[in-house]
Amino acid sequence: MPEEFFSIAEPVRYEGPETDRTLAFRWYDPDRMVLGRRMEEHLRFAVCYWHSFTWPGGDPFGGQTLLRPWFGDTMEKARLKADVAFEMFRLLGVPFFTFHDRDIAPEAESLAESNRNVREIADLFGKKMESASVRLLWGTANLFSNRRYMAGAATNPDPEVFAYAAGQVKNALEVTHELGGANYVLWGGREGYETLLNTDLKRELNQLGRFLSMVVEHKEKIGFKGTILIEPKPQEPTKHQYDFDVGTIYGMLQAFGLEDRVKINIEQNHAILAGHSFEHEIALAAALGIFGSIDINRGDYQSGWDTDQFAMNVPEMALALYEILKAGGFTTGGLNFDAKIRRQSIDPDDLLIAHIGSMDAIARALLAAADMMEKGDLKSFVEERYSGWESDFGRSILGGGESLESLAAQVAEKDLRPQPKSGKQEFLEMLVDRHLGV
Ligand code: XLS
Ligand code: NI
Ligand code: NI
């Protein structure tokens, strides 16, 4: 019985920073107004199905540590899993959830039968969503677990695998549409290679472009109004993935003429694996006009793996949320907990604690980021730093009014001797710390 899985039956409430109860929010107060919007609307939290309800706790040296009554490959277990999942959505009060097709229903012998299983559970979701307040942030297809995908899905050397993946995505996209999903996500999974010795890189990139175009075409055909998102990741499971980072994906989208049709789902841990900071990836996506959504988690800075830990790091997240607020906040996107509890966290309530802790940390980071926006001290420093470009001289250069010759002549004529100015990094870091005090 799902009611008996967790230790509580009443939803977790905001009780303020002074409360001594573990299963309570100290900072996440959905109705609190921040910069003219409710906190819940700013953050648009989603619980993901895969880490919380399907992951058995394995690592490269050992298998299952988490025992769950719904583990198993039957539809009966899938229905029990859905009951517990919706119970957790209710207890946490999250506005959204996310899933892969294979998370929610068992894979069968044929594609048709697997798709039917997915539909059956999606129908159950639809019924549950009539009375629940949770909505679907995004759906996606798992194109990486089955051995048929070991050499990729869209980028497989065998066109029949491409076709199978297309059939799976068609179903997952349609189910997402029927459930009112706000977005649909594509993560490369195994769209990459292990060795160039067996790989026709140019051909595989073209295959990937064709696949993406087909997804966009089908989205338009069925009238899905949500956003198609691609999620970058540099490696793992493959040695090299084609959707390496935001900049690489933008180049790919441009090459296939899709830069206005597809946006990006940025994951913190993947940004770290790509050698970037999380806020860099957000700022770049925003600058390119392709910022979509976030997989919020925390990568380990030493291990070099996709550890997908729950984000509890307030100062770092404040910088990320500052970039999100500067970009105008979310439209269809949100903060999806692509995060898993550690394999030793075997108590059922550890699932609740992980989400509560991270929601509180992110809420706190939002308050700090909102303070950065309101006080505007960081912004005014940057504006002042670039103010020369707002002068007639600066505008003339960027507007195409100058040439190397004309600029060389002006330097000589005005005897220009530009003097360097301090970048004041420590001063700015000091300001950030002050904002963190709110
Ligand atoms: C794996 C990815 C995956 C996507 C959805 O590393 O983060 O979980 O978010 O397929
Ligand atoms: Ni992810
Ligand atoms: Ni990850």
XYZ file of C-alpha atoms and ligand atoms in Angstrom:
450
model
C 0.000 0.000 0.000
C 1.525 3.342 -1.013
C 0.173 5.086 2.098
C 2.389 2.871 4.180
C 5.620 3.351 2.254
C 6.501 6.753 3.707
C 6.222 7.582 7.416
C 3.849 10.513 6.847
C 0.418 10.836 5.274
C 0.029 14.628 5.394
C 1.837 16.811 2.827
C 5.070 18.482 3.890
C 4.413 22.102 4.877
C 6.411 25.294 5.105
C 7.227 25.827 8.772
C 10.008 28.420 8.560
C 13.746 28.299 9.365
C 13.161 27.779 13.086
C 11.327 24.470 12.885
C 13.082 21.424 14.272
C 11.112 18.899 12.202
C 13.008 17.120 9.426
C 10.008 16.597 7.146
C 9.160 20.290 6.856
C 10.201 23.154 4.587
C 12.331 25.851 6.152
C 12.771 28.041 3.061
C 10.523 26.679 0.304
C 7.286 28.582 0.761
C 5.335 28.115 -2.500
C 3.135 31.193 -2.002
C 5.880 33.611 -0.981
C 6.144 36.438 -3.512
C 9.605 36.918 -4.982
C 10.136 39.596 -7.658
C 6.384 39.686 -8.306
C 5.937 35.942 -8.788
C 5.075 33.078 -6.427
C 8.091 31.014 -5.412
C 6.445 27.898 -6.850
C 6.093 29.624 -10.241
C 9.724 30.698 -10.238
C 11.088 27.265 -9.441
C 8.638 24.881 -11.152
C 10.051 21.830 -9.360
C 9.659 18.373 -10.884
C 10.314 14.946 -9.373
C 11.823 12.496 -11.824
C 10.582 8.958 -12.053
C 13.836 7.214 -12.924
C 16.121 8.009 -10.014
C 13.412 7.949 -7.357
C 11.368 4.945 -8.440
C 13.393 2.734 -10.787
C 17.038 2.975 -9.710
C 18.040 -0.046 -7.574
C 21.094 1.554 -5.955
C 23.758 -0.206 -8.013
C 27.290 0.990 -8.720
C 30.060 -0.488 -10.925
C 31.007 -2.920 -8.137
C 27.690 -4.045 -6.764
C 23.999 -4.295 -7.399
C 20.832 -3.481 -5.606
C 20.833 -1.812 -2.209
C 17.346 -0.293 -2.393
C 14.455 -2.683 -1.789
C 11.162 -1.503 -3.241
C 7.868 -3.391 -3.275
C 7.217 -2.190 -6.846
C 10.438 -3.510 -8.416
C 9.755 -6.087 -11.128
C 8.764 -6.238 -14.775
C 5.010 -6.675 -14.553
C 2.197 -4.237 -15.220
C 0.913 -4.873 -11.723
C 4.206 -3.632 -10.279
C 4.126 -0.674 -12.679
C 0.714 0.321 -11.305
C 1.969 0.014 -7.724
C 4.979 2.148 -8.679
C 2.631 4.804 -10.074
C 0.632 4.784 -6.827
C 3.754 5.393 -4.744
C 5.081 8.003 -7.186
C 1.853 10.019 -7.050
C 1.820 9.658 -3.279
C 5.288 11.207 -3.168
C 4.289 14.038 -5.556
C 1.368 14.776 -3.201
C 3.462 14.655 -0.031
C 6.096 16.994 -1.492
C 3.550 19.271 -3.154
C 5.704 19.486 -6.287
C 3.929 21.045 -9.283
C 5.544 18.702 -11.869
C 7.007 15.265 -12.604
C 9.054 13.737 -15.463
C 9.551 10.226 -16.858
C 11.103 8.019 -19.561
C 8.779 5.526 -21.263
C 10.752 2.624 -19.790
C 10.550 4.018 -16.241
C 6.804 3.743 -16.080
C 6.049 0.429 -17.818
C 7.965 -2.755 -18.648
C 9.479 -3.287 -22.080
C 7.874 -6.194 -23.972
C 8.882 -8.409 -26.922
C 7.603 -6.102 -29.654
C 7.570 -2.330 -29.998
C 3.777 -2.373 -30.350
C 3.328 -4.210 -27.059
C 5.872 -1.997 -25.232
C 4.081 1.096 -26.521
C 0.756 -0.321 -25.335
C 2.215 -0.820 -21.846
C 3.394 2.791 -21.786
C -0.033 3.992 -22.915
C -1.802 1.969 -20.281
C 0.235 3.525 -17.465
C -0.035 6.958 -19.086
C -3.831 6.536 -18.999
C -3.531 5.742 -15.315
C -1.451 8.935 -14.892
C -4.156 10.853 -16.744
C -6.798 9.601 -14.302
C -4.642 10.393 -11.286
C -3.910 13.874 -12.664
C -7.634 14.677 -12.752
C -7.666 14.896 -8.966
C -3.964 15.589 -8.250
C -2.382 19.012 -8.716
C 0.817 17.649 -10.266
C 1.453 18.210 -14.012
C 3.920 16.795 -16.483
C 7.046 18.926 -17.024
C 8.331 16.567 -19.695
C 8.372 13.062 -21.017
C 11.183 11.303 -22.858
C 12.119 7.947 -24.372
C 14.810 5.661 -23.027
C 16.951 4.978 -26.110
C 19.948 3.648 -24.191
C 19.185 0.737 -21.823
C 18.203 -2.028 -24.233
C 21.133 -3.815 -25.919
C 19.741 -2.975 -29.374
C 20.899 0.590 -28.649
C 24.455 -0.326 -27.643
C 25.835 1.437 -30.745
C 23.397 4.341 -30.507
C 19.792 5.002 -31.509
C 19.621 7.711 -34.205
C 23.360 7.339 -34.789
C 23.318 3.540 -35.060
C 25.059 1.960 -38.078
C 21.822 -0.020 -38.660
C 18.814 1.932 -40.051
C 16.423 -0.579 -38.468
C 17.593 0.566 -35.037
C 16.981 4.179 -36.152
C 13.453 3.126 -37.152
C 12.837 1.365 -33.827
C 13.963 4.478 -31.938
C 11.684 6.598 -34.131
C 8.733 4.359 -33.224
C 9.552 4.661 -29.557
C 9.906 8.459 -29.661
C 6.670 8.806 -31.649
C 4.805 7.012 -28.872
C 6.547 8.870 -26.017
C 5.942 12.235 -27.700
C 2.262 11.472 -28.282
C 1.790 10.275 -24.703
C 3.536 13.438 -23.429
C 1.194 15.507 -25.587
C -1.905 13.684 -24.331
C -0.842 14.241 -20.717
C -0.447 17.981 -21.357
C 3.368 17.906 -21.027
C 5.050 21.305 -21.043
C 8.127 19.988 -22.910
C 9.591 16.882 -24.518
C 13.264 16.005 -23.855
C 15.872 14.234 -25.959
C 19.042 13.184 -24.239
C 21.712 11.595 -26.422
C 22.026 8.453 -24.351
C 24.339 6.540 -26.635
C 24.509 9.057 -29.497
C 28.284 9.084 -29.564
C 31.113 6.627 -30.030
C 33.633 4.471 -28.189
C 36.301 4.504 -30.911
C 36.691 6.343 -34.203
C 38.101 3.093 -35.636
C 34.589 1.700 -36.077
C 32.749 5.011 -36.542
C 31.712 7.099 -39.552
C 31.407 10.360 -37.646
C 30.084 12.476 -40.511
C 27.372 9.969 -41.349
C 26.310 9.658 -37.705
C 25.995 13.442 -37.316
C 23.760 13.567 -40.385
C 21.614 10.754 -38.995
C 21.229 12.669 -35.744
C 20.189 15.808 -37.634
C 17.585 13.878 -39.590
C 16.214 12.297 -36.417
C 15.885 15.673 -34.681
C 14.103 17.111 -37.716
C 11.686 14.179 -37.675
C 10.898 14.823 -33.999
C 10.178 18.493 -34.729
C 8.051 17.556 -37.774
C 5.985 15.118 -35.705
C 5.574 17.598 -32.874
C 4.064 20.045 -35.349
C 1.949 17.386 -37.007
C 0.240 16.342 -33.758
C -0.074 19.946 -32.554
C 2.105 19.543 -29.469
C 2.586 23.059 -28.113
C 5.343 22.207 -25.638
C 9.037 22.822 -26.222
C 11.400 20.237 -27.688
C 14.522 20.219 -25.520
C 17.940 18.623 -26.030
C 20.054 17.824 -22.997
C 23.822 18.141 -23.430
C 26.296 15.708 -21.887
C 29.954 15.323 -22.907
C 30.480 11.635 -22.166
C 29.184 8.713 -20.086
C 28.018 6.245 -21.155
C 29.969 6.739 -24.396
C 33.512 8.075 -24.531
C 32.357 10.988 -26.662
C 28.772 12.194 -27.048
C 27.766 14.418 -29.964
C 25.584 16.653 -27.773
C 28.674 17.642 -25.764
C 27.604 21.011 -24.323
C 25.411 24.034 -25.061
C 27.781 25.531 -27.623
C 28.158 22.252 -29.509
C 24.396 21.688 -29.638
C 23.834 25.211 -30.907
C 26.235 24.559 -33.779
C 24.422 21.304 -34.573
C 21.006 22.952 -34.485
C 22.205 25.687 -36.818
C 23.648 23.124 -39.199
C 20.249 21.415 -39.400
C 18.235 24.675 -39.449
C 16.595 23.879 -36.091
C 17.951 26.671 -33.890
C 14.515 28.311 -33.616
C 12.641 25.056 -32.985
C 14.614 23.377 -30.225
C 15.846 24.598 -26.835
C 18.199 23.201 -24.221
C 17.738 21.281 -20.986
C 20.884 21.986 -18.959
C 22.021 19.598 -16.232
C 24.385 20.838 -13.521
C 26.406 17.627 -13.403
C 26.785 17.511 -17.185
C 28.043 21.101 -17.262
C 30.748 20.115 -14.770
C 31.687 17.023 -16.813
C 32.072 19.267 -19.876
C 34.564 21.409 -17.976
C 32.191 24.344 -17.531
C 30.449 25.913 -14.592
C 26.686 25.406 -14.381
C 26.062 29.153 -14.641
C 28.242 29.346 -17.748
C 25.995 26.894 -19.577
C 22.864 28.798 -18.512
C 24.338 32.165 -19.514
C 25.450 30.824 -22.894
C 22.071 29.228 -23.658
C 20.347 32.470 -22.696
C 22.727 34.506 -24.872
C 21.989 32.221 -27.833
C 18.234 32.337 -27.235
C 17.936 28.586 -26.560
C 17.570 28.411 -22.772
C 14.770 25.980 -21.932
C 14.873 23.988 -18.733
C 17.130 22.614 -15.994
C 18.010 19.182 -14.630
C 18.973 20.242 -11.170
C 21.522 18.138 -9.314
C 25.114 18.336 -8.122
C 28.163 16.711 -9.642
C 31.147 15.570 -7.662
C 34.129 17.791 -8.473
C 36.659 14.978 -8.026
C 35.201 11.748 -9.365
C 34.527 12.701 -12.998
C 31.282 10.686 -12.964
C 27.684 11.699 -13.397
C 26.955 11.235 -9.697
C 23.601 13.080 -9.887
C 23.571 14.097 -6.228
C 20.859 16.245 -4.742
C 21.847 19.917 -4.902
C 22.288 21.344 -1.420
C 24.999 23.877 -2.344
C 23.340 27.260 -1.777
C 26.156 29.640 -2.867
C 26.687 27.863 -6.185
C 23.011 27.607 -6.939
C 22.521 31.285 -6.166
C 24.833 32.096 -9.087
C 22.895 29.726 -11.365
C 19.536 31.159 -10.316
C 20.870 34.670 -10.868
C 21.565 33.710 -14.504
C 18.081 32.180 -14.809
C 16.451 35.331 -13.409
C 18.550 37.510 -15.731
C 17.306 35.364 -18.620
C 13.724 36.199 -17.580
C 13.030 32.969 -15.664
C 11.317 29.857 -16.980
C 8.596 29.786 -19.607
C 7.799 26.119 -20.297
C 10.860 24.840 -18.392
C 11.447 24.131 -14.735
C 13.811 22.547 -12.236
C 13.712 18.776 -12.632
C 15.368 16.775 -9.868
C 17.549 14.556 -12.042
C 19.094 13.469 -8.769
C 19.381 10.271 -6.845
C 19.835 9.485 -3.198
C 23.122 7.772 -2.322
C 22.995 3.974 -2.383
C 23.345 3.789 1.399
C 20.279 6.015 1.911
C 17.971 3.031 2.163
C 15.148 4.381 4.350
C 11.968 5.193 2.396
C 11.869 8.662 3.971
C 15.356 9.384 2.583
C 13.577 10.050 -0.726
C 11.475 12.755 0.916
C 14.390 14.202 2.883
C 16.543 14.517 -0.257
C 13.860 16.467 -2.121
C 12.960 18.633 0.869
C 16.616 19.495 1.531
C 17.226 20.418 -2.072
C 13.993 22.390 -2.453
C 14.934 24.368 0.656
C 18.482 24.990 -0.580
C 17.198 26.144 -3.969
C 14.549 28.365 -2.393
C 17.274 29.971 -0.314
C 19.417 30.425 -3.409
C 16.435 32.034 -5.169
C 16.116 34.607 -2.376
C 19.812 35.460 -2.715
C 19.533 35.694 -6.513
C 16.417 37.870 -6.235
C 18.341 40.163 -3.903
C 21.103 40.415 -6.530
C 18.458 41.403 -9.070
C 16.761 43.908 -6.773
C 19.880 45.659 -5.508
C 21.368 45.654 -8.999
C 24.923 46.252 -7.767
C 26.428 43.407 -9.827
C 24.546 44.527 -12.908
C 25.535 48.168 -12.607
C 29.195 47.205 -12.333
C 28.960 45.255 -15.599
C 27.023 48.038 -17.336
C 29.601 50.571 -16.300
C 32.392 48.256 -17.454
C 30.988 48.150 -20.993
C 29.649 51.699 -21.103
C 32.214 52.732 -23.746
C 30.344 50.559 -26.218
C 27.229 52.678 -25.689
C 29.075 55.816 -26.856
C 28.891 57.048 -30.475
C 32.373 55.668 -31.016
C 31.479 52.181 -29.699
C 28.215 52.052 -31.634
C 29.937 53.119 -34.819
C 32.435 50.224 -34.532
C 29.770 47.566 -33.992
C 27.348 49.141 -36.426
C 29.776 48.592 -39.276
C 30.720 52.266 -39.566
C 34.427 51.668 -39.088
C 37.238 49.715 -40.723
C 40.737 48.727 -39.635
C 41.967 51.776 -41.579
C 39.528 54.265 -40.041
C 40.233 52.974 -36.526
C 44.000 53.082 -37.033
C 43.630 56.665 -38.251
C 41.575 57.680 -35.211
C 44.068 56.149 -32.772
C 46.800 58.223 -34.431
C 44.753 61.417 -34.746
C 43.407 61.432 -31.153
C 46.630 59.929 -29.801
C 44.540 57.247 -28.001
C 46.366 55.525 -25.130
C 43.692 53.390 -23.407
C 44.390 52.665 -19.741
C 43.423 49.321 -18.126
C 40.810 49.321 -15.366
C 40.472 46.903 -12.468
C 38.156 43.915 -13.062
C 37.441 43.922 -9.300
C 36.669 40.230 -9.023
C 37.152 40.067 -5.235
C 34.890 43.092 -4.776
C 32.175 41.358 -6.814
C 32.603 38.085 -4.922
C 32.267 40.053 -1.717
C 28.976 41.487 -2.989
C 27.716 37.990 -3.808
C 28.469 36.864 -0.254
C 26.469 39.784 1.078
C 23.479 38.780 -1.022
C 23.785 35.283 0.387
C 23.072 36.705 3.820
C 19.400 37.391 3.043
C 21.483 11.101 -18.007
C 20.494 12.119 -18.284
C 19.081 11.614 -18.282
C 18.199 12.626 -18.964
C 16.913 12.075 -19.433
O 22.622 11.355 -17.713
O 20.633 13.165 -17.372
O 18.667 11.350 -16.985
O 17.951 13.709 -18.127
O 17.107 11.070 -20.369
Ni 19.429 14.783 -17.033
Ni 23.304 13.353 -14.930
